[in-house]
PDB file of C-alpha atoms in Angstrom:
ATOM      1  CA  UNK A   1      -6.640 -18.788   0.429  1.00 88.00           C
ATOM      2  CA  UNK A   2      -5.258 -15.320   0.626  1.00 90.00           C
ATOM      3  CA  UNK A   3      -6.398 -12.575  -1.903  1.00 95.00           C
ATOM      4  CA  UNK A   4      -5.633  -9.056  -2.640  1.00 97.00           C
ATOM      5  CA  UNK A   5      -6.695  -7.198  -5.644  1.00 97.00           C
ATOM      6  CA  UNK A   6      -5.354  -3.505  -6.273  1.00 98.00           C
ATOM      7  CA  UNK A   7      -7.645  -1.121  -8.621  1.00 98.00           C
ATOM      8  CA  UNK A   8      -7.673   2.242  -9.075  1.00 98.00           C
ATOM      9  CA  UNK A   9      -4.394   2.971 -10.992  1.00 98.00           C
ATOM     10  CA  UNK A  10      -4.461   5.396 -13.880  1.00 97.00           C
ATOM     11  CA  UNK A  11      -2.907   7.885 -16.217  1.00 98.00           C
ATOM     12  CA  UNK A  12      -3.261  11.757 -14.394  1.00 98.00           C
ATOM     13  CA  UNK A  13      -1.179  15.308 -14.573  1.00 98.00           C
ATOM     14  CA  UNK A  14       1.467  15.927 -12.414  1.00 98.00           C
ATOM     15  CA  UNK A  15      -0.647  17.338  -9.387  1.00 98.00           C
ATOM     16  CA  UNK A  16      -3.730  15.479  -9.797  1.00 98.00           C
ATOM     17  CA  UNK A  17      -5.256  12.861  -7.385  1.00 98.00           C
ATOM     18  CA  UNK A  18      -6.034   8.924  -6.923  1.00 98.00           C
ATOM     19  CA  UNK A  19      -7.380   6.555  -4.826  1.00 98.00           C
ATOM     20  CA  UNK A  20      -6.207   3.454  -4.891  1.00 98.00           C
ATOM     21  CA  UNK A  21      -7.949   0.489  -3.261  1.00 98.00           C
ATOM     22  CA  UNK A  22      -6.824  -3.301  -2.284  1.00 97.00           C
ATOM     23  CA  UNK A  23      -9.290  -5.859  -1.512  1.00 96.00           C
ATOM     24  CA  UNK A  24      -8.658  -9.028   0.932  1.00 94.00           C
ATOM     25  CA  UNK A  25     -10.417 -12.127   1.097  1.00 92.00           C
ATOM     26  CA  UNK A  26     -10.145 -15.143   2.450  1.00 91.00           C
ATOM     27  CA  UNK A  27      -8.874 -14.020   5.836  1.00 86.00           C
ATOM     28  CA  UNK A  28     -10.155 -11.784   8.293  1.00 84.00           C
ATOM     29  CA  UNK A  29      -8.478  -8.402   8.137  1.00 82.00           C
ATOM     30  CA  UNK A  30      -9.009  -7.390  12.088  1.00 81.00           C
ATOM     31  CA  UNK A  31      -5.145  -8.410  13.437  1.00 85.00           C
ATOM     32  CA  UNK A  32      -3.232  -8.223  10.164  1.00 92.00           C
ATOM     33  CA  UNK A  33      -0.601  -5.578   8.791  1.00 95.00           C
ATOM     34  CA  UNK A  34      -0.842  -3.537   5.623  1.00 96.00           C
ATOM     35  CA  UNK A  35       1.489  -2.215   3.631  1.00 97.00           C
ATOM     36  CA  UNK A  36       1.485  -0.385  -0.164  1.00 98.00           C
ATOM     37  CA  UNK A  37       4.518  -0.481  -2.530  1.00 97.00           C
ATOM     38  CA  UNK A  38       5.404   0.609  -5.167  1.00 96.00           C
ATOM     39  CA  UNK A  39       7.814  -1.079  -7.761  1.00 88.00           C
ATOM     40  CA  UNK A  40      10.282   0.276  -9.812  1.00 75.00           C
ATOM     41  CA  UNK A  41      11.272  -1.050 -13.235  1.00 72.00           C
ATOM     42  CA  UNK A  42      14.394  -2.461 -12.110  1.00 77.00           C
ATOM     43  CA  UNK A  43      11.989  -4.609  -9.943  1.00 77.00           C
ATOM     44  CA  UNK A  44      13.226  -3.107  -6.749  1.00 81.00           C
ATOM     45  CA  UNK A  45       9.776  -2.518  -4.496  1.00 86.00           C
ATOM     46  CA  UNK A  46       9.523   0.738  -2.297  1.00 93.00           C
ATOM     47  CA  UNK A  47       7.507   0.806   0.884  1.00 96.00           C
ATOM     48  CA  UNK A  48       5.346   3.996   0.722  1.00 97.00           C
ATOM     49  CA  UNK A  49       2.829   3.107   3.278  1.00 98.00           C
ATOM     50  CA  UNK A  50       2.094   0.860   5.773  1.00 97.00           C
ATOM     51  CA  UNK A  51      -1.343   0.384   8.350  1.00 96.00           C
ATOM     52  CA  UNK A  52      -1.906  -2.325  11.380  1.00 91.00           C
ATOM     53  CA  UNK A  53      -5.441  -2.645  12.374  1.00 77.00           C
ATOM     54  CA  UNK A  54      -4.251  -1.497  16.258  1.00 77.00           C
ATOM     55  CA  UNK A  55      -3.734   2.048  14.698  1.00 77.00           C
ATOM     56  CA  UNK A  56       0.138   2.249  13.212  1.00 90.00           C
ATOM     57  CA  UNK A  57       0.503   3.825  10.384  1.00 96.00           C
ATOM     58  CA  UNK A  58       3.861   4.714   8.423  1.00 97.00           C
ATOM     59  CA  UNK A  59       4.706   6.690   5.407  1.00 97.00           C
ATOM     60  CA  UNK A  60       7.779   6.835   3.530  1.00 96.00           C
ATOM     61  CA  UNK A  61      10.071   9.872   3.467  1.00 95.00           C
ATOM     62  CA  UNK A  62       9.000  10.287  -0.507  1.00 94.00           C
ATOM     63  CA  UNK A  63       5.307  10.478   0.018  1.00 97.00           C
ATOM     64  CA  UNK A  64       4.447  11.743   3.459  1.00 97.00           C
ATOM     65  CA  UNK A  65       2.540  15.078   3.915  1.00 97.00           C
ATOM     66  CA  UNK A  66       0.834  13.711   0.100  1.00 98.00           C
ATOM     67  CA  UNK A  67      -0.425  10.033   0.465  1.00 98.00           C
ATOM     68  CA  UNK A  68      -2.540   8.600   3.322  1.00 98.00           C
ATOM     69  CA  UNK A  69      -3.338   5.215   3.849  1.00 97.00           C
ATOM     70  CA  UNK A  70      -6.640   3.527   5.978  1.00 95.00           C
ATOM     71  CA  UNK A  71      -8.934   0.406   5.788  1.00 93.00           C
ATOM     72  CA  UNK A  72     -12.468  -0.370   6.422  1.00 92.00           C
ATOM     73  CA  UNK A  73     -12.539  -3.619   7.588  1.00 89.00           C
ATOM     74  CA  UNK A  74     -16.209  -3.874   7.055  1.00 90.00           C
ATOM     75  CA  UNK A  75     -15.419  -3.932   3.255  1.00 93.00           C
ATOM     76  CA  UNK A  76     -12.264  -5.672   3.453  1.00 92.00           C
ATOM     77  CA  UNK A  77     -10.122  -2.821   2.343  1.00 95.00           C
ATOM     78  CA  UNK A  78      -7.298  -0.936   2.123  1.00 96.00           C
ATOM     79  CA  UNK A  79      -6.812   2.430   0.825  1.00 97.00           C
ATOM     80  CA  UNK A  80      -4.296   4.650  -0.752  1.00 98.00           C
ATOM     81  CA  UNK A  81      -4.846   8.521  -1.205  1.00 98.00           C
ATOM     82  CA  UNK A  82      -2.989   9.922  -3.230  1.00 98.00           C
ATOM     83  CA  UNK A  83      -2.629  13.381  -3.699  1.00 98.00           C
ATOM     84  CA  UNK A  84      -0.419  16.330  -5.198  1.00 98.00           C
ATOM     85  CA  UNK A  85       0.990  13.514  -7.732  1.00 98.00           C
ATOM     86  CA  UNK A  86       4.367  13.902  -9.106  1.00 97.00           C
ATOM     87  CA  UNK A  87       5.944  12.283 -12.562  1.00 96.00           C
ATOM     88  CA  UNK A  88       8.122  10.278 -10.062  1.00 93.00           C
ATOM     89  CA  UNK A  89       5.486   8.552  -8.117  1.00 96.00           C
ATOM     90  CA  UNK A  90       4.369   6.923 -11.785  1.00 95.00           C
ATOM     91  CA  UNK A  91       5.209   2.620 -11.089  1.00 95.00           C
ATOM     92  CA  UNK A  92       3.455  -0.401 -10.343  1.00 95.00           C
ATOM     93  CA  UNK A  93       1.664  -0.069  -6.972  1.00 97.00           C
ATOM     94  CA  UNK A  94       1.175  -3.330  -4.799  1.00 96.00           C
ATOM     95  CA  UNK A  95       0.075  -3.523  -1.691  1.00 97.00           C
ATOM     96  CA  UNK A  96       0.864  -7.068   0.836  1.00 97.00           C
ATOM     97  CA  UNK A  97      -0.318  -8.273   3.916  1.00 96.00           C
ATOM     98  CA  UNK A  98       0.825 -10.278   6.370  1.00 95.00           C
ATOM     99  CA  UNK A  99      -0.806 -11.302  10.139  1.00 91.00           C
ATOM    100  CA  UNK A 100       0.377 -10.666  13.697  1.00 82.00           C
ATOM    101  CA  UNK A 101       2.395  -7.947  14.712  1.00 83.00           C
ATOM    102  CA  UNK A 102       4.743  -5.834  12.730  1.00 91.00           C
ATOM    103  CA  UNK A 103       7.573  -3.559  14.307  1.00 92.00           C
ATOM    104  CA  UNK A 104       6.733  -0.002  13.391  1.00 91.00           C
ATOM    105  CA  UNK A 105      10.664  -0.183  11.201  1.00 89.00           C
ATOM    106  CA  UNK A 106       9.526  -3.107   9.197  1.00 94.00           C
ATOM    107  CA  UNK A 107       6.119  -1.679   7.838  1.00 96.00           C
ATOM    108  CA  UNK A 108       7.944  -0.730   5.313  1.00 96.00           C
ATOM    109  CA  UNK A 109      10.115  -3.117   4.211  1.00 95.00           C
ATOM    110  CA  UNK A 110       8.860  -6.191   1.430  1.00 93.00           C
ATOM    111  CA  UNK A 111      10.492  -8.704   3.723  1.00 94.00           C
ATOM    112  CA  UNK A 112       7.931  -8.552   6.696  1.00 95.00           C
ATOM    113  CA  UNK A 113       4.855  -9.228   4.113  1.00 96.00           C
ATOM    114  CA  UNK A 114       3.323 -12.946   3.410  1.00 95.00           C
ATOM    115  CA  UNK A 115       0.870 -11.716   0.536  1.00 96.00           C
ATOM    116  CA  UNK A 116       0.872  -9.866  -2.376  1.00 96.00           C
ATOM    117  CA  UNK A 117      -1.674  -8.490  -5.109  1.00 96.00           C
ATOM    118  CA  UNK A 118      -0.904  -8.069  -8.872  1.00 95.00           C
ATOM    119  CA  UNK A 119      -0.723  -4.725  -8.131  1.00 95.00           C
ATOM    120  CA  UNK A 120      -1.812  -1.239 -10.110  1.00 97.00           C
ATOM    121  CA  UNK A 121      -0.354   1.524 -12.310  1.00 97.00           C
ATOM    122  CA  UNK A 122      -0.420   4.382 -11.726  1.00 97.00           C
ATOM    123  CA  UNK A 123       1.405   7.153 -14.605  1.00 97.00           C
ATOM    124  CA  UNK A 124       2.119  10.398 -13.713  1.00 97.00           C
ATOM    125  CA  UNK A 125       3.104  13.247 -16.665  1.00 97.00           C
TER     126      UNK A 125
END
């Protein structure tokens, strides 16, 4: 069955860097889209990346310019760089995948995704 596993989430100063990485198993990643989220509190989940293996790639309005998203599919991977961090990008990050083709407007939206990981946190002060 489907797997994704999220690691990489930490505590870091406002400014600081992380990588956060997703592993997939159990399916073949060539052909499927990727998307990272983040989710607030109040359990409502943000799209702040998304990646299809034929080369889209979307960024929310919050993070662009700061975050960058690719995979490797050799490793089964999906990554998350995150950079110039700011006390409001501190939540639970997830990121979800789902096969076949995704319209470049619904990378980013939870509704478009089959799978989900457990997801990281990542804490920003």
């Amino acid at each position: 069955h489907v797997q994704l596993v999220e690691s990489g989430g930490d505590s870091v100063q406002a400014g600081g860097s992380l990588r956060l990485s997703c592993v997939g198993s159990g399916f073949v990643f060539s052909g499927y889209c990727f998307g990272w989220f983040r989710e607030t509190p109040g359990g409502k989940r943000e799209g702040v990346a998304g990646i299809h293996s034929e080369g889209n790639v979307v960024y929310g309005d919050s993070v662009k310019g700061r975050f960058t998203v690719s995979q490797d599919n050799a490793k089964n991977t999906v990554y998350l760089q995150m950079n110039s961090l700011k006390t409001e990008d501190t939540d639970m990050y997830c990121c979800a995948a789902t096969m076949g083709w995704v319209p470049r407007r619904g990378m980013l939206q939870r509704a478009y995704y089959d799978y989900w990981g457990q997801g990281t946190q990542v804490t920003v002060s």
